[in-house]
Short mmCIF file of C-alpha atoms and ligand atoms in Angstrom, two decimals:
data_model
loop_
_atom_site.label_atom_id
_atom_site.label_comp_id
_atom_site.label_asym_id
_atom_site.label_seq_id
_atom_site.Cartn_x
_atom_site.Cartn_y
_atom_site.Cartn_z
CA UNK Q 1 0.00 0.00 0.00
CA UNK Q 2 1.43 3.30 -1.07
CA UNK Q 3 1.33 6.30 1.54
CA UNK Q 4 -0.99 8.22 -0.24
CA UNK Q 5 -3.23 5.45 0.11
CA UNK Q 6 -2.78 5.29 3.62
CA UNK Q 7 -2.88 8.98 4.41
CA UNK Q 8 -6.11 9.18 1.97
CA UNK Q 9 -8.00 6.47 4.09
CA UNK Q 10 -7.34 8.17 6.98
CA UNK Q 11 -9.57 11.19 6.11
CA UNK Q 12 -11.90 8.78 4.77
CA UNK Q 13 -14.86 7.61 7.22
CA UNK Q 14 -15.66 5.03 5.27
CA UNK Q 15 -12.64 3.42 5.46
CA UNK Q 16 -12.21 0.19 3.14
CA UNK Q 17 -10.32 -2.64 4.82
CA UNK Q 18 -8.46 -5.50 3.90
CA UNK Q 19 -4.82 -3.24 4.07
CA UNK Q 20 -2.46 -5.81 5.47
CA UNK Q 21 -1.49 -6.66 2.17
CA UNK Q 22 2.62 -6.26 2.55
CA UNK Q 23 4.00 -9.53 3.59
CA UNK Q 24 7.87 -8.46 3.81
CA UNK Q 25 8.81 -7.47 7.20
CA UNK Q 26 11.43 -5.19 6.67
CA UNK Q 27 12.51 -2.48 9.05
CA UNK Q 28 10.25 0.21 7.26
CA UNK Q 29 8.69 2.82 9.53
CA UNK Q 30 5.22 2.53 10.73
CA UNK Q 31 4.58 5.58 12.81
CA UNK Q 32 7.22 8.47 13.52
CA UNK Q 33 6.91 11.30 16.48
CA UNK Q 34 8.76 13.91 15.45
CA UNK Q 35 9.51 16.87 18.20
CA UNK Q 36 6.59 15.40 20.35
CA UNK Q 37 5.27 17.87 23.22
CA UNK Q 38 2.82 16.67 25.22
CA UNK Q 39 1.37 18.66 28.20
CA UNK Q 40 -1.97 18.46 30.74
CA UNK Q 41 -2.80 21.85 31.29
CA UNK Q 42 0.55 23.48 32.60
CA UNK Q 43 2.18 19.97 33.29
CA UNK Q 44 4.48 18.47 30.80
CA UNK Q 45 4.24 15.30 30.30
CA UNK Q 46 6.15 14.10 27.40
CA UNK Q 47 9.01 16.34 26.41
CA UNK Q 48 10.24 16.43 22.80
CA UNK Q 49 10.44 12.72 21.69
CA UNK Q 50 11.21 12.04 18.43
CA UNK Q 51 11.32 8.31 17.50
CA UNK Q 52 10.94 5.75 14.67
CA UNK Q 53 8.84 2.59 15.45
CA UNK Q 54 9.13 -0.35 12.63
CA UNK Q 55 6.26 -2.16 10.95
CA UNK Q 56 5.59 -5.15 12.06
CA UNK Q 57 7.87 -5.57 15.15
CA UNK Q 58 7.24 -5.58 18.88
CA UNK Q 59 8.53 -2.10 20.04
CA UNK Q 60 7.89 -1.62 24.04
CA UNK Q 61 8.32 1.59 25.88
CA UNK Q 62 9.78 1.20 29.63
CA UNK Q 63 9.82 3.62 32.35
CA UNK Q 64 9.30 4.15 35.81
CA UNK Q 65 5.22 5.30 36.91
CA UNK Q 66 4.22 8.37 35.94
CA UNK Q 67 7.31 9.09 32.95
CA UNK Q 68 4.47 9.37 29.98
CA UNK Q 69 4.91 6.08 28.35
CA UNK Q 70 0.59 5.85 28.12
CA UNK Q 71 0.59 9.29 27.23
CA UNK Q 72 3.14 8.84 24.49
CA UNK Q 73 0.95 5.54 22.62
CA UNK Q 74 -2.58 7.92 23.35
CA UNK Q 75 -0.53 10.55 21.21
CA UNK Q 76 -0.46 8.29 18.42
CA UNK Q 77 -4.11 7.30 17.44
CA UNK Q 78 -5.20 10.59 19.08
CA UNK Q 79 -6.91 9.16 21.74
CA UNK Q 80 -5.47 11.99 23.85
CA UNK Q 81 -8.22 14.18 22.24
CA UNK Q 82 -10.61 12.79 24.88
CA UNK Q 83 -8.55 14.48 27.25
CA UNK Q 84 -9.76 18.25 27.67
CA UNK Q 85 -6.68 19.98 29.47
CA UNK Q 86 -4.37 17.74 27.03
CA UNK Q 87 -2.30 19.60 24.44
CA UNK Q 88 0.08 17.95 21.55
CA UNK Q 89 2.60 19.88 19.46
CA UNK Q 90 4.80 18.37 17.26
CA UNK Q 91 4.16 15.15 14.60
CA UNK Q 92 3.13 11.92 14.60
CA UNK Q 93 3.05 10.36 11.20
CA UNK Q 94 1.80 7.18 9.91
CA UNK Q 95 1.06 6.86 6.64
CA UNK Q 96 2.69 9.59 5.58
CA UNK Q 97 0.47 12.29 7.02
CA UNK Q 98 0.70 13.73 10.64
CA UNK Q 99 -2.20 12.16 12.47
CA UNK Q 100 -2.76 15.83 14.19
CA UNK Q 101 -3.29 17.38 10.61
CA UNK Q 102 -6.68 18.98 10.61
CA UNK Q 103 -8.38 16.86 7.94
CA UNK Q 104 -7.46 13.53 9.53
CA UNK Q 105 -10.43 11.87 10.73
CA UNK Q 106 -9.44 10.28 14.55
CA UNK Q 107 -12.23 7.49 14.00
CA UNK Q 108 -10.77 6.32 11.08
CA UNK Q 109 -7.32 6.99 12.15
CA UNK Q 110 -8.22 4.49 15.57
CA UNK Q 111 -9.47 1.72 12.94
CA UNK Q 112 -6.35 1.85 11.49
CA UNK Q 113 -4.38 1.69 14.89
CA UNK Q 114 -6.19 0.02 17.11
CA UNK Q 115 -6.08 -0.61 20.97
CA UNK Q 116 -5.92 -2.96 23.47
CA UNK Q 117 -6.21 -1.82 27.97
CA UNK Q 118 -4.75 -2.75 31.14
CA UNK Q 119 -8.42 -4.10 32.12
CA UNK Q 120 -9.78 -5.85 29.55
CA UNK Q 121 -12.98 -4.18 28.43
CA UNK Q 122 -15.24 -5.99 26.92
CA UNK Q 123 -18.76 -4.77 25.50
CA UNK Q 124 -21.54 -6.32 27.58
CA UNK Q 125 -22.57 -7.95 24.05
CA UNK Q 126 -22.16 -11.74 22.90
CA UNK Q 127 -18.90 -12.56 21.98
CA UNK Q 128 -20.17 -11.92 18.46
CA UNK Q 129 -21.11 -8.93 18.66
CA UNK Q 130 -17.94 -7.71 20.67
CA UNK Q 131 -15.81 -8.44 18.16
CA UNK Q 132 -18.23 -7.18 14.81
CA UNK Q 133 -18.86 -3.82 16.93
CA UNK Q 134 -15.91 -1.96 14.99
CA UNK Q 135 -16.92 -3.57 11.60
CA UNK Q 136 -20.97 -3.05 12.09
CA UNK Q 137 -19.91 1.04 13.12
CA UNK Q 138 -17.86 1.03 9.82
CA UNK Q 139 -20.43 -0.29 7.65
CA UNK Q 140 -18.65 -3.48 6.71
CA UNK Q 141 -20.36 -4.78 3.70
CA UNK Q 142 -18.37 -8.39 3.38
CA UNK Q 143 -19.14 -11.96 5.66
CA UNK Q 144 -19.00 -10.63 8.99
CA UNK Q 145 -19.14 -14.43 10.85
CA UNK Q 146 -15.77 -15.09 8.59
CA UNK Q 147 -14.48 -11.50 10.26
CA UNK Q 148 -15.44 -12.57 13.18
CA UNK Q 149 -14.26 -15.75 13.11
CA UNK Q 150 -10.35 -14.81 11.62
CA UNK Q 151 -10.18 -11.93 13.85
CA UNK Q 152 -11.34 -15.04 17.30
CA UNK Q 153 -8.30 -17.15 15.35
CA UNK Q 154 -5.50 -14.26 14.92
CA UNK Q 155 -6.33 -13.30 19.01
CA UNK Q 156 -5.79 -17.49 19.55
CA UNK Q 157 -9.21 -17.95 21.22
CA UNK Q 158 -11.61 -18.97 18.29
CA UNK Q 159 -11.09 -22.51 19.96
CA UNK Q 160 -12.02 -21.97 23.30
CA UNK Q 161 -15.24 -19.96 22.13
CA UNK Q 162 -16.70 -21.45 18.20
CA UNK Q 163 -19.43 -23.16 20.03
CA UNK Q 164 -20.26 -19.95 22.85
CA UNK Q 165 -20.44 -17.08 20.26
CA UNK Q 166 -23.84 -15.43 21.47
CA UNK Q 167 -22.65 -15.69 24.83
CA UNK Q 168 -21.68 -12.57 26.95
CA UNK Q 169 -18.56 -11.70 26.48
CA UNK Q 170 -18.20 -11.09 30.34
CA UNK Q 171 -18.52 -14.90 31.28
CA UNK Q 172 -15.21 -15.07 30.17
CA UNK Q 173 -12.53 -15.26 32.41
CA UNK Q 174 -10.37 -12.64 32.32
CA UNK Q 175 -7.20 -13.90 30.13
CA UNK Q 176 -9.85 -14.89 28.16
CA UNK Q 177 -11.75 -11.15 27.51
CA UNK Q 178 -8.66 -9.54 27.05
CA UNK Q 179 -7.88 -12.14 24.11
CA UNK Q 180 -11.59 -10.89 23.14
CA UNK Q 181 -10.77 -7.34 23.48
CA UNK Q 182 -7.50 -8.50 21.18
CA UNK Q 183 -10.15 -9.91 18.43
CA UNK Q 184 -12.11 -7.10 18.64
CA UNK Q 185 -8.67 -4.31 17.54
CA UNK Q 186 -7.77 -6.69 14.75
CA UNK Q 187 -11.06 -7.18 13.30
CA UNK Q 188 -11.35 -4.06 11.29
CA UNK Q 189 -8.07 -5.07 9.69
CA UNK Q 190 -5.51 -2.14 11.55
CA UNK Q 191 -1.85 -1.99 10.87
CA UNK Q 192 -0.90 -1.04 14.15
CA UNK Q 193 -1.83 -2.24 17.70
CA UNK Q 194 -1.51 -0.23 20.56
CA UNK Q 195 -1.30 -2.02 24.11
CA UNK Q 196 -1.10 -0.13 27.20
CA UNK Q 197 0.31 -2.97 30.04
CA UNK Q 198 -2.25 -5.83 28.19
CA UNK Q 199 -1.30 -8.37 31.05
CA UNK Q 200 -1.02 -6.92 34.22
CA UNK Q 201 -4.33 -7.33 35.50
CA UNK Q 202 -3.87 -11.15 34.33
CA UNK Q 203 -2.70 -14.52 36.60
CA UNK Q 204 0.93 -15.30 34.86
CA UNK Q 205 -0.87 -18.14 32.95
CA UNK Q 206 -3.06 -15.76 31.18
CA UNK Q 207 -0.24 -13.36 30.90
CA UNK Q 208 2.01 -15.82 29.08
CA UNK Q 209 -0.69 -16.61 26.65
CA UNK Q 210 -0.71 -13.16 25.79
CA UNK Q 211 2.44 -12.73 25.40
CA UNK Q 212 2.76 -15.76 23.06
CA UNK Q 213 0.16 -14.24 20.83
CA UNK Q 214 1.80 -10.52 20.95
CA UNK Q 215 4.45 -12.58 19.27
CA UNK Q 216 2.00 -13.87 16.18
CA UNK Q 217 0.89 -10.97 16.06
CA UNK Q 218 4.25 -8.81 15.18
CA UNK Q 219 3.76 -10.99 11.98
CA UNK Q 220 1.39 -8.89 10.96
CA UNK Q 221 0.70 -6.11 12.41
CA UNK Q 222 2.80 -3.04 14.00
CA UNK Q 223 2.69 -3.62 17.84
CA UNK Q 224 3.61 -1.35 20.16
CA UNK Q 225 3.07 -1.99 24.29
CA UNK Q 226 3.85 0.10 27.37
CA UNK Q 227 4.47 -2.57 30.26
CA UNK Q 228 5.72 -2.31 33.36
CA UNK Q 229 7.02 -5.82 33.19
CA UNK Q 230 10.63 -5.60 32.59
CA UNK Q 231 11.32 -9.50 31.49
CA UNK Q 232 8.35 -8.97 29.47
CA UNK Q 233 9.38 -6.22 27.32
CA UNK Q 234 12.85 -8.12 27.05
CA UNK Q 235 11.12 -11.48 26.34
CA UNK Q 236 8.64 -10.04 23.89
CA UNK Q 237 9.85 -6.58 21.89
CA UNK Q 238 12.29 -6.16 19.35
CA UNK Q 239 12.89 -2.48 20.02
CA UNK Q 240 12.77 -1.00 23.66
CA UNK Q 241 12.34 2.42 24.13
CA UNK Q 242 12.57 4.26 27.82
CA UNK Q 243 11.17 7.04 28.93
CA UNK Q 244 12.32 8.59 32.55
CA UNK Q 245 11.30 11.25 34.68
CA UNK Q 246 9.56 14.16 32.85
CA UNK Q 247 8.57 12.77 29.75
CA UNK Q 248 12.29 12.22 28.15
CA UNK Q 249 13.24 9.89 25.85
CA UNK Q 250 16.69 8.72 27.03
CA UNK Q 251 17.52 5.17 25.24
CA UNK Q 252 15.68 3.83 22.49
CA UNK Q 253 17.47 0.68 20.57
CA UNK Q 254 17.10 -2.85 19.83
CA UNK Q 255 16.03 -4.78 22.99
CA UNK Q 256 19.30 -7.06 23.60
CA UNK Q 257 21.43 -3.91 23.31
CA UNK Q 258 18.90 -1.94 25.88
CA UNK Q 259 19.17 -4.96 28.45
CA UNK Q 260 22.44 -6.34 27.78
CA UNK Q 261 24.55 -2.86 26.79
CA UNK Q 262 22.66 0.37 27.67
CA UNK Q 263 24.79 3.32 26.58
CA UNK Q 264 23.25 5.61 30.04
CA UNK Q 265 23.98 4.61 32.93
CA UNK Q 266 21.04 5.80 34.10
CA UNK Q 267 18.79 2.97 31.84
CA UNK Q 268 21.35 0.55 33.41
CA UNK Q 269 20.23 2.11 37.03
CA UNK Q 270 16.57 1.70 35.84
CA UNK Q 271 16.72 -1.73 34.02
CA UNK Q 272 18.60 -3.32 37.46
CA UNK Q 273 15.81 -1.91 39.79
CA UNK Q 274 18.16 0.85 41.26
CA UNK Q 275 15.19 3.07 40.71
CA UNK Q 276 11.99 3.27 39.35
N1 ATP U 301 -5.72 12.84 32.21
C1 ATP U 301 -4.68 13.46 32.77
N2 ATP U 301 -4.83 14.69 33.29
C2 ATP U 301 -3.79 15.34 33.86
N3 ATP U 301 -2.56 14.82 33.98
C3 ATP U 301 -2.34 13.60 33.48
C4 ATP U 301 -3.39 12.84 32.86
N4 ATP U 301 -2.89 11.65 32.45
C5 ATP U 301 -1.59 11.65 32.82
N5 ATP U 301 -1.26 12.81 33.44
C6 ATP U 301 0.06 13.16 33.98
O1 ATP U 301 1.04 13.04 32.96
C7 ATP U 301 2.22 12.42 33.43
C8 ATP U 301 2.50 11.15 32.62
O2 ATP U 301 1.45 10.22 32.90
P1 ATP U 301 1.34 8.83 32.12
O3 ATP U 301 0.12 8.15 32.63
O4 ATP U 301 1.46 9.06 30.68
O5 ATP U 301 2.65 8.10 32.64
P2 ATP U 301 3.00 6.55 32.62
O6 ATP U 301 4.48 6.47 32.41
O7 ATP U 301 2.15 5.83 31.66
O8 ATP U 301 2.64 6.15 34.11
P3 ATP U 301 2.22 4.72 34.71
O9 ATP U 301 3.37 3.81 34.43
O10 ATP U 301 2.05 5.00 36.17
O11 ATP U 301 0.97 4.30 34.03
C9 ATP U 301 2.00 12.17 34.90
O12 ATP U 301 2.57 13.25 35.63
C10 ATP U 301 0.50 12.18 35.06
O13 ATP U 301 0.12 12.64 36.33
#
């Protein structure tokens, strides 16, 4: 898909699906900030980031509480804009447009990146209709029990629910929702997944699941996951990226170099539980 394509679609509302079509994963960019300010009222919260997150890799962003890594992945499908007192300057691109430019549509920009809570979230809906809410509100003309049913397989809990699909979607136990909630970002075919600490409401069972399936997923789609979890982010990302006090970027590289041979001592500090 070319970036005009991309960019186009995202000031389309009627955005046409079915855009995973690029099977290489190469280290091409997915979404860019570029001089990122982000502030709540006087408070700054993220402070001049710029950074380059790959398709279709696992990039997670560490920090200790309160350093704007959830702040920094709301920046990038706008879901900031809920937030009254928030203010962004700078760029985020993806698809070759700045998701802040005026004419970009933030619903269609969220099918496109989708995401994924701490608590998973489920609708109280059948499982059906949890995961065919995005398509139904986009107008989805094609099979939507096949949608449903690839988008239950690609969040690896089609299994465990073919024969329960007009059940609630709350009976489920709780790994098993936020596998739901999973099925129910990827269903309007996005490029990009944002998770904000997916497992840490889970029991390390469920948690491991997930983290199995973040791994499928990175095959194709962009993922990119705050977590608090340090052996998670260096079990499951390719890229690390940490944030410290006030919103700074300080270290952002490939995960074994971030764990293994940070270049600031202070990510060291961080990464061996000095602080933070
Ligand atoms: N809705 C909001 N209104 C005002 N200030 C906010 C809001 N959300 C976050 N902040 C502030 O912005 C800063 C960054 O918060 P953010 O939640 O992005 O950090 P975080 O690194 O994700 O923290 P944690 O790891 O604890 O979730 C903090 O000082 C926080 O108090």
């Amino acid at each position: 898909m070319s970036n005009t394509e991309s960019s186009d679609s995202l000031i389309t509302t009627d955005v046409e699906t079915g855009s995973n079509e690029q099977t290489a994963t190469t280290d091409r960019t997915a979404v860019a900030a570029r001089d990122l300010n982000v502030f709540y009222g006087d408070e700054q919260a993220i402070d001049d980031v710029s950074m380059e997150i790959p398709e279709k890799r696992v990039t997670a962003l560490i920090g200790p509480s309160g350093c704007g890594k959830s702040t920094f992945l709301r920046c990038i499908n706008r879901m900031n804009d809920m937030i009254e007192v928030c203010r962004v300057e700078g760029d985020v691109e993806f698809g070759g447009k700045n998701v802040y430019d005026s004419d970009v549509d933030p619903v269609a920009l969220r099918r496109k990146i989708g995401m994924v809570f701490q608590k998973p979230n489920p609708f109280p809906k059948s499982i059906r209709d949890n995961v065919a809410y995005g398509l139904k509100i986009q107008g989805y003309d094609g099979d939507v029990d096949e949608r449903v049913e690839k988008s239950l397989k690609g969040a690896a809990l089609w299994d465990e629910v073919k024969d329960q699909l007009d059940s609630s979607g709350l009976d489920l136990s709780g790994g098993q929702q936020q596998r739901l909630c999973i099925a129910r970002a990827i269903a309007p075919d996005p490029e990009v997944i944002l998770m904000d600490e997916p497992t840490s409401a889970l029991d390390p069972v469920a948690a491991s699941k997930i983290e199995d399936l973040i791994d499928d997923l990175a095959e194709e789609y962009t993922v990119i996951i705050v977590t608090h979890n340090m052996q998670q982010a260096a079990r499951i990302s390719d890229r690390t990226a940490v944030f410290l006090t006030g919103g700074r970027l300080v270290e952002y590289d490939d995960t074994t170099k971030i764990f293994e041979d940070p270049e600031e001592q202070r990510v060291e500090d961080y990464i061996t539980g000095k602080f933070g």
